[in-house]
Short mmCIF file of N, CA and C in Angstrom, two decimals:
data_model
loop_
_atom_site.label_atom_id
_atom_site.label_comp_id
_atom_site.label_asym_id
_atom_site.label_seq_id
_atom_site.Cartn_x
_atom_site.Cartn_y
_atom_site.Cartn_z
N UNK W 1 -12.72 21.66 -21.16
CA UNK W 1 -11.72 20.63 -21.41
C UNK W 1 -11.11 20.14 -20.10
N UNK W 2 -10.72 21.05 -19.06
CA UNK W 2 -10.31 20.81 -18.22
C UNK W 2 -11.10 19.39 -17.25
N UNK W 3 -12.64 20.09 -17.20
CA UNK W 3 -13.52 19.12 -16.55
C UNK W 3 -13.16 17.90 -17.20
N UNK W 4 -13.48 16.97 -18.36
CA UNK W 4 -13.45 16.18 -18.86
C UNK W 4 -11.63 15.28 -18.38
N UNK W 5 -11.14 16.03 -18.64
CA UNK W 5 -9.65 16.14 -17.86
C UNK W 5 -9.50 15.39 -16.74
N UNK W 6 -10.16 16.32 -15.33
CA UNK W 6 -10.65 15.69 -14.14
C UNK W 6 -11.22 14.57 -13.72
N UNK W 7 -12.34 14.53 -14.80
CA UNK W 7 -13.11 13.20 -14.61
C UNK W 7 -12.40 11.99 -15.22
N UNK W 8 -11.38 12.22 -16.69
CA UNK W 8 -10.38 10.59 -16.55
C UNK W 8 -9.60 10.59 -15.67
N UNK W 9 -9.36 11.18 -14.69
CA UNK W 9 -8.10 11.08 -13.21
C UNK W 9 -8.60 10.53 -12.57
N UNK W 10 -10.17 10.81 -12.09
CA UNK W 10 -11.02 10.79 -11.15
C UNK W 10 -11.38 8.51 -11.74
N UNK W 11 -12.00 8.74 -12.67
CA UNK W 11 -11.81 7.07 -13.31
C UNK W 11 -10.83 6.36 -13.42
N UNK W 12 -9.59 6.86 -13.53
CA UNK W 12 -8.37 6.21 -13.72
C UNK W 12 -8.29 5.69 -12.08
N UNK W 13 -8.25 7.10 -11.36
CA UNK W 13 -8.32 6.32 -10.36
C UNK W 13 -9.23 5.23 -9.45
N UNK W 14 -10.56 5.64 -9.84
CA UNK W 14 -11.04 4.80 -9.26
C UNK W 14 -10.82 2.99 -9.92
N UNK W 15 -10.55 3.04 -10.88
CA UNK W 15 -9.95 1.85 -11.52
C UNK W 15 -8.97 1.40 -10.22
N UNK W 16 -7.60 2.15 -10.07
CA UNK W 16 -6.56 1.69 -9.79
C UNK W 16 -7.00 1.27 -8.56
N UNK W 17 -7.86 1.84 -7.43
CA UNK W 17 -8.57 1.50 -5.92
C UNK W 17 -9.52 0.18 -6.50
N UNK W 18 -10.26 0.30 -7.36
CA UNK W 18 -11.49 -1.12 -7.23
C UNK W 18 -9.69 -2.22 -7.45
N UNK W 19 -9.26 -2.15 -8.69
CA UNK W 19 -7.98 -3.64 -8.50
C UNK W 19 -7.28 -3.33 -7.47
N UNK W 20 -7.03 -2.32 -6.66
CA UNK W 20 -6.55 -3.08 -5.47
C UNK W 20 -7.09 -3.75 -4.39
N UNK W 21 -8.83 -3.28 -4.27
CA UNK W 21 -9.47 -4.00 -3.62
C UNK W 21 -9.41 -5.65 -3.81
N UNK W 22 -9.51 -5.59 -5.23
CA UNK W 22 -9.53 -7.09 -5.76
C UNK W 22 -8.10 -7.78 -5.21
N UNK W 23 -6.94 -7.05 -5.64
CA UNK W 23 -5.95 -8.02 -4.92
C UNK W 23 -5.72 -8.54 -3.35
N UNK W 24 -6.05 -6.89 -2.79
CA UNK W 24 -6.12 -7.29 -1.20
C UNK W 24 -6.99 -8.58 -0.82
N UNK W 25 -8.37 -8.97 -1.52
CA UNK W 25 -9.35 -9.50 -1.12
C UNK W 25 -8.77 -10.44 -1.23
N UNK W 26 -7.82 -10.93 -2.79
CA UNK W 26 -7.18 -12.25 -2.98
C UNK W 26 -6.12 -12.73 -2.05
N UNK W 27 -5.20 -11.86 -1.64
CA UNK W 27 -4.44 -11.96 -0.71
C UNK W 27 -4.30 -12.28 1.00
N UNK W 28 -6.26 -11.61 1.09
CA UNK W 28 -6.52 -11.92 2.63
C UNK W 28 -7.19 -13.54 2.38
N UNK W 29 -7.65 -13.49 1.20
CA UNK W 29 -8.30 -15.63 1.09
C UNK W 29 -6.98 -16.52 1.25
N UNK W 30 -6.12 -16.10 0.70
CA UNK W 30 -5.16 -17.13 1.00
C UNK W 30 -4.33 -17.02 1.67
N UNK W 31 -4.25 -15.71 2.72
CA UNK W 31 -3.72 -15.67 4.06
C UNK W 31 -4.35 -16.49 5.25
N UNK W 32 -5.95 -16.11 4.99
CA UNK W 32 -7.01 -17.36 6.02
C UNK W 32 -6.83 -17.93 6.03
N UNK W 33 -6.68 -19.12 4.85
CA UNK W 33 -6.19 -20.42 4.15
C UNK W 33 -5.36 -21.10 4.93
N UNK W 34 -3.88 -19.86 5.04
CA UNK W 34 -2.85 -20.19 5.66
C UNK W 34 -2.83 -20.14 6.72
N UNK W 35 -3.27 -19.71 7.09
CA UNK W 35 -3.71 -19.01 8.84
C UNK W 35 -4.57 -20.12 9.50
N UNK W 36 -5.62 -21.03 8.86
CA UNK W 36 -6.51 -21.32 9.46
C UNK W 36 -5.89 -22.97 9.85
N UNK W 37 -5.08 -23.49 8.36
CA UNK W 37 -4.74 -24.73 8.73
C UNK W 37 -3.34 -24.55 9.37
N UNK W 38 -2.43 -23.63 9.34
CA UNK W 38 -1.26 -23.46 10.73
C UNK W 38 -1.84 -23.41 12.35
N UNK W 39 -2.92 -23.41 12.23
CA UNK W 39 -3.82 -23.57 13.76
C UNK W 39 -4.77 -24.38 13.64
N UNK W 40 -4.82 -24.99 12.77
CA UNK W 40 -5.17 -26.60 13.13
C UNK W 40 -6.58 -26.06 13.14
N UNK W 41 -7.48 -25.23 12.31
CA UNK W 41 -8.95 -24.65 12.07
C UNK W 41 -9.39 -25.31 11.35
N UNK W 42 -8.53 -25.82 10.25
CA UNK W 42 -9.44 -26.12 8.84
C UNK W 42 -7.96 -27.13 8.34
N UNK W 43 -8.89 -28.35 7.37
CA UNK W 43 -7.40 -29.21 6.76
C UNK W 43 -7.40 -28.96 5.79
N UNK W 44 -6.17 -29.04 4.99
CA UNK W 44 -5.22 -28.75 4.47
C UNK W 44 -6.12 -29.66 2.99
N UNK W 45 -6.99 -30.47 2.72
CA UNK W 45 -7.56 -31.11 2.12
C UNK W 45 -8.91 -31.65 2.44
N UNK W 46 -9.36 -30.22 2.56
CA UNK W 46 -10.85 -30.06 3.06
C UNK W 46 -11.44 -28.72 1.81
N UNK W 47 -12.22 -28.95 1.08
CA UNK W 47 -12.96 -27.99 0.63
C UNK W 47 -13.16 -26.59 0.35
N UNK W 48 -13.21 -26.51 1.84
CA UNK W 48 -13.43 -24.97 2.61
C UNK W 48 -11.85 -24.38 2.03
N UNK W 49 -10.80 -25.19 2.50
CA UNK W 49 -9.43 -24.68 2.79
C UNK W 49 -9.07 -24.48 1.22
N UNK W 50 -9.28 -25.37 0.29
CA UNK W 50 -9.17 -25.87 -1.38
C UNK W 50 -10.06 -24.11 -1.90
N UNK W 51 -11.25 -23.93 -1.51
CA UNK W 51 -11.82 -22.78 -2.06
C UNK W 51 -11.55 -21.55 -1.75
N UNK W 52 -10.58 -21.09 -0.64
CA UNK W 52 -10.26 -20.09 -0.22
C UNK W 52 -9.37 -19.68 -1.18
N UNK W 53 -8.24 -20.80 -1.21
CA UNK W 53 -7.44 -20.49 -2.37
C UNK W 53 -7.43 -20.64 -3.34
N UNK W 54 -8.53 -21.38 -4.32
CA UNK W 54 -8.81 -21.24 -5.80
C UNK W 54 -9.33 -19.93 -5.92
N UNK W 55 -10.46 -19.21 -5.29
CA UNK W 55 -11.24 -17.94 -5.39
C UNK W 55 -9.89 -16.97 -4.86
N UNK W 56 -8.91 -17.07 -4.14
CA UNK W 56 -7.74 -16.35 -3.64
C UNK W 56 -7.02 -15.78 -5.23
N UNK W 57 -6.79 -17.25 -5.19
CA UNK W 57 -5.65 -17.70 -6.52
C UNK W 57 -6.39 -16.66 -7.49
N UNK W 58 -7.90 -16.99 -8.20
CA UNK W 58 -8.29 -16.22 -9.17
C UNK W 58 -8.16 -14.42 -9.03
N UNK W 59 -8.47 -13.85 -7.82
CA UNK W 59 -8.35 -12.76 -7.85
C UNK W 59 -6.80 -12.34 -8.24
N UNK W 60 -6.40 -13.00 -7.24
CA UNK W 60 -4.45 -12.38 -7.69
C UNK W 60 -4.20 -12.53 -9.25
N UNK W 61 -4.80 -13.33 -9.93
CA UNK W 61 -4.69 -13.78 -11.56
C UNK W 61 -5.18 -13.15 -12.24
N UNK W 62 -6.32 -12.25 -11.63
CA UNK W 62 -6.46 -11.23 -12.49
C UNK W 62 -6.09 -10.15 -12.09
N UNK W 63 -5.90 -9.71 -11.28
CA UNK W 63 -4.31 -8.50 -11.10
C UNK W 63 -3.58 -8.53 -11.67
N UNK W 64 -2.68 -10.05 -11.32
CA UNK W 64 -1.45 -10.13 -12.39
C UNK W 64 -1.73 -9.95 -13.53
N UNK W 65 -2.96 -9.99 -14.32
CA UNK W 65 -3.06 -9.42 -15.85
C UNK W 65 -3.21 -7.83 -15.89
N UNK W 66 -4.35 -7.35 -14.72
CA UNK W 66 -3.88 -6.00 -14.90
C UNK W 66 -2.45 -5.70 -14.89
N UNK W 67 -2.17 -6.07 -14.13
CA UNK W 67 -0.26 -5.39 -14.35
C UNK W 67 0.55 -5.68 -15.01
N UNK W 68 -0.12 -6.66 -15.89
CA UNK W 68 0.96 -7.30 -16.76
C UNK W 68 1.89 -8.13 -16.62
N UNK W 69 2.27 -8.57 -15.22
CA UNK W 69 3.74 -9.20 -15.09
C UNK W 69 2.90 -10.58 -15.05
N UNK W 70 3.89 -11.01 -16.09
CA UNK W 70 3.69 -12.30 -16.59
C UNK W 70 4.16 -13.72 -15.56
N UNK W 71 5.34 -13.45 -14.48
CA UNK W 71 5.72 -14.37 -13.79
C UNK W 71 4.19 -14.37 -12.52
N UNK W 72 3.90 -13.24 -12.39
CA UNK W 72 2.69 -13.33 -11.44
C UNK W 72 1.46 -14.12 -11.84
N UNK W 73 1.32 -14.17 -13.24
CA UNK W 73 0.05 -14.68 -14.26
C UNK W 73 0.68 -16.11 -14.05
N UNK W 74 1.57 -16.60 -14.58
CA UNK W 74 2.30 -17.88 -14.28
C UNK W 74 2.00 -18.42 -13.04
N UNK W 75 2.28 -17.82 -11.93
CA UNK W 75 2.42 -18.49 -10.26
C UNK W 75 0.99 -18.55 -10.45
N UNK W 76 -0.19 -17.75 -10.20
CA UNK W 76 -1.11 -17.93 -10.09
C UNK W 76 -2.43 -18.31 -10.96
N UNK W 77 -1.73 -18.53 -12.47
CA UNK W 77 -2.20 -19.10 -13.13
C UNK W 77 -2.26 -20.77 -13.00
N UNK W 78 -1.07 -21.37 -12.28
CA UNK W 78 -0.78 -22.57 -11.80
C UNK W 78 -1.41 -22.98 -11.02
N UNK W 79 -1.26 -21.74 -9.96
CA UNK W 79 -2.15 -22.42 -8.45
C UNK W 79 -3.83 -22.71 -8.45
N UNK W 80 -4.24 -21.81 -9.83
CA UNK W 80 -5.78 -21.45 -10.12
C UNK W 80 -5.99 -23.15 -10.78
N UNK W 81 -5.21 -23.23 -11.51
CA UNK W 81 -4.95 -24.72 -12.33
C UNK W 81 -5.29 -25.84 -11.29
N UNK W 82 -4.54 -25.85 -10.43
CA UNK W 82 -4.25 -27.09 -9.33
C UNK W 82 -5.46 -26.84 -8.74
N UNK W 83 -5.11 -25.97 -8.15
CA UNK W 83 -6.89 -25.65 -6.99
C UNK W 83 -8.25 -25.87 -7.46
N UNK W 84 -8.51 -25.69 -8.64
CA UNK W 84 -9.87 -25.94 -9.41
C UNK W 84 -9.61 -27.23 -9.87
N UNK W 85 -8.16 -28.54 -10.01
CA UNK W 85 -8.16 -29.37 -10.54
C UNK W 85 -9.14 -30.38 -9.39
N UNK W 86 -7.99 -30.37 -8.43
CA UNK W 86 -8.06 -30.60 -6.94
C UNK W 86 -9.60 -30.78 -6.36
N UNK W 87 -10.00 -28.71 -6.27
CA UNK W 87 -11.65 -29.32 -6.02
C UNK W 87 -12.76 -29.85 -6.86
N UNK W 88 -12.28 -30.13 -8.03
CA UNK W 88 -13.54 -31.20 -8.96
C UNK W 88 -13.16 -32.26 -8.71
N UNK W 89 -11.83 -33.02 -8.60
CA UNK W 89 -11.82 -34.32 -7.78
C UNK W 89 -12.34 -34.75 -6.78
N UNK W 90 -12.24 -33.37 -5.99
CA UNK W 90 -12.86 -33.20 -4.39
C UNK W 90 -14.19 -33.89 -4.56
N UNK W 91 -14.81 -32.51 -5.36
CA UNK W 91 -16.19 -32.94 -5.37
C UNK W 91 -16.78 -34.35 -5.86
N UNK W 92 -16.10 -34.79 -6.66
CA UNK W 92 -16.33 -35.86 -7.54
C UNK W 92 -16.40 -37.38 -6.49
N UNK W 93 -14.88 -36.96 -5.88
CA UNK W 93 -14.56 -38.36 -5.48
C UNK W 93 -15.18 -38.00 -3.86
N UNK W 94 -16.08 -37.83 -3.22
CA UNK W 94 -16.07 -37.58 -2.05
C UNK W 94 -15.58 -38.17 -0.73
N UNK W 95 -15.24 -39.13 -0.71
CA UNK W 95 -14.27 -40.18 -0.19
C UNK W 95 -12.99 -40.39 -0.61
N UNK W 96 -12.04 -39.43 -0.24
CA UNK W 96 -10.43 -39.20 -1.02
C UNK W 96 -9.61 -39.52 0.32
N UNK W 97 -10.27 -40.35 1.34
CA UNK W 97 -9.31 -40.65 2.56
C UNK W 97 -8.37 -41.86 2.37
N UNK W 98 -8.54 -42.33 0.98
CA UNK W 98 -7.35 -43.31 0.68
C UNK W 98 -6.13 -42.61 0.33
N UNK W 99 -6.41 -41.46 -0.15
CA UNK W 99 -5.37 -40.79 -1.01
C UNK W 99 -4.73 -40.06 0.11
N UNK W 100 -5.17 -39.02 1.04
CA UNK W 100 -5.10 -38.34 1.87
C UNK W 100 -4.54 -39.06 2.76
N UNK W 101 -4.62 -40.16 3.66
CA UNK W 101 -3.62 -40.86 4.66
C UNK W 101 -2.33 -41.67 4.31
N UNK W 102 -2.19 -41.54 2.56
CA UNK W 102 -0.76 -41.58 2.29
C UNK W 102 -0.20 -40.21 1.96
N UNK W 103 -0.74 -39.18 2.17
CA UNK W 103 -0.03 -38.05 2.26
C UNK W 103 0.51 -37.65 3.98
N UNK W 104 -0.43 -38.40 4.40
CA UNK W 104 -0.33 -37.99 6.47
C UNK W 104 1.29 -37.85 6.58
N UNK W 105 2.07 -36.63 7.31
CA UNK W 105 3.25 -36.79 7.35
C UNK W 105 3.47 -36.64 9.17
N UNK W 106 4.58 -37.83 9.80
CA UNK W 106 4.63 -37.78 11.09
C UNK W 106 5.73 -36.67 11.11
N UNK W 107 5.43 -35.10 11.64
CA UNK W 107 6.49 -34.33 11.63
C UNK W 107 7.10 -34.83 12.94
N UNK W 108 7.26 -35.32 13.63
CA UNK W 108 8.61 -35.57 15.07
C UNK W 108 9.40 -36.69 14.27
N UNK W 109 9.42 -37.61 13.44
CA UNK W 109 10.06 -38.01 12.71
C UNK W 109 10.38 -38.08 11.00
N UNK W 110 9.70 -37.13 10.25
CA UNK W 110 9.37 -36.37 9.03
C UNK W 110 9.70 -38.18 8.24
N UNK W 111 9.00 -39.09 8.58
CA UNK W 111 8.66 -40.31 7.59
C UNK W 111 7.38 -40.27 7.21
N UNK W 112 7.07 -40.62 6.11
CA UNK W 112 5.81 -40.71 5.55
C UNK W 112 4.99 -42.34 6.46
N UNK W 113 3.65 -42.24 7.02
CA UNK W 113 3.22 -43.08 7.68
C UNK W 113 2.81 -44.31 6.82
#
């Protein structure tokens, strides 16, 4: 009995290590994300930058269901929403530089150009 015992600890835990892998993984995509367009690597409405954080977004979304907390399922149920809305437009419209240079913002005078 005991063995059998051991081995759901031994699964329980390895459960609790694979979802944290999963969250860390989600957490380092949309740290890159952030990281890459604060240094001017990647834009902010480029693809690359859009998929870091939809595939980001999804991992954290399913954490937040492992754990249950519902405001976490919410935030990143939203962002999973937008980000997958976003890149099928992407893909769709492949020429979105009409849309994109009325977003351009001049930060030394924070007016829209």
């Amino acid at each position: 009995m005991k063995k059998w015992s051991e081995k759901k600890e031994f699964d329980e835990m390895f459960e609790w290590g694979l979802n944290q892998i999963v969250a860390l993984a989600g957490f380092l995509l949309l740290a890159a994300a952030l990281g890459l367009n604060a240094m001017k690597k990647m834009k902010r409405y480029s693809v690359e930058y859009n998929g870091l954080n939809l595939v980001g977004s999804v991992l954290l979304l399913y954490y937040a269901f492992v754990l249950g907390d519902v405001v976490f399922q919410l935030v990143f149920g939203v962002w999973t929403i937008v980000g997958f809305g976003f890149l099928l437009k992407r893909l769709v419209d492949k020429d979105m530089t009409h849309e994109i240079s009325d977003l351009d913002v001049d930060s030394r005078n924070w007016k829209f150009k």
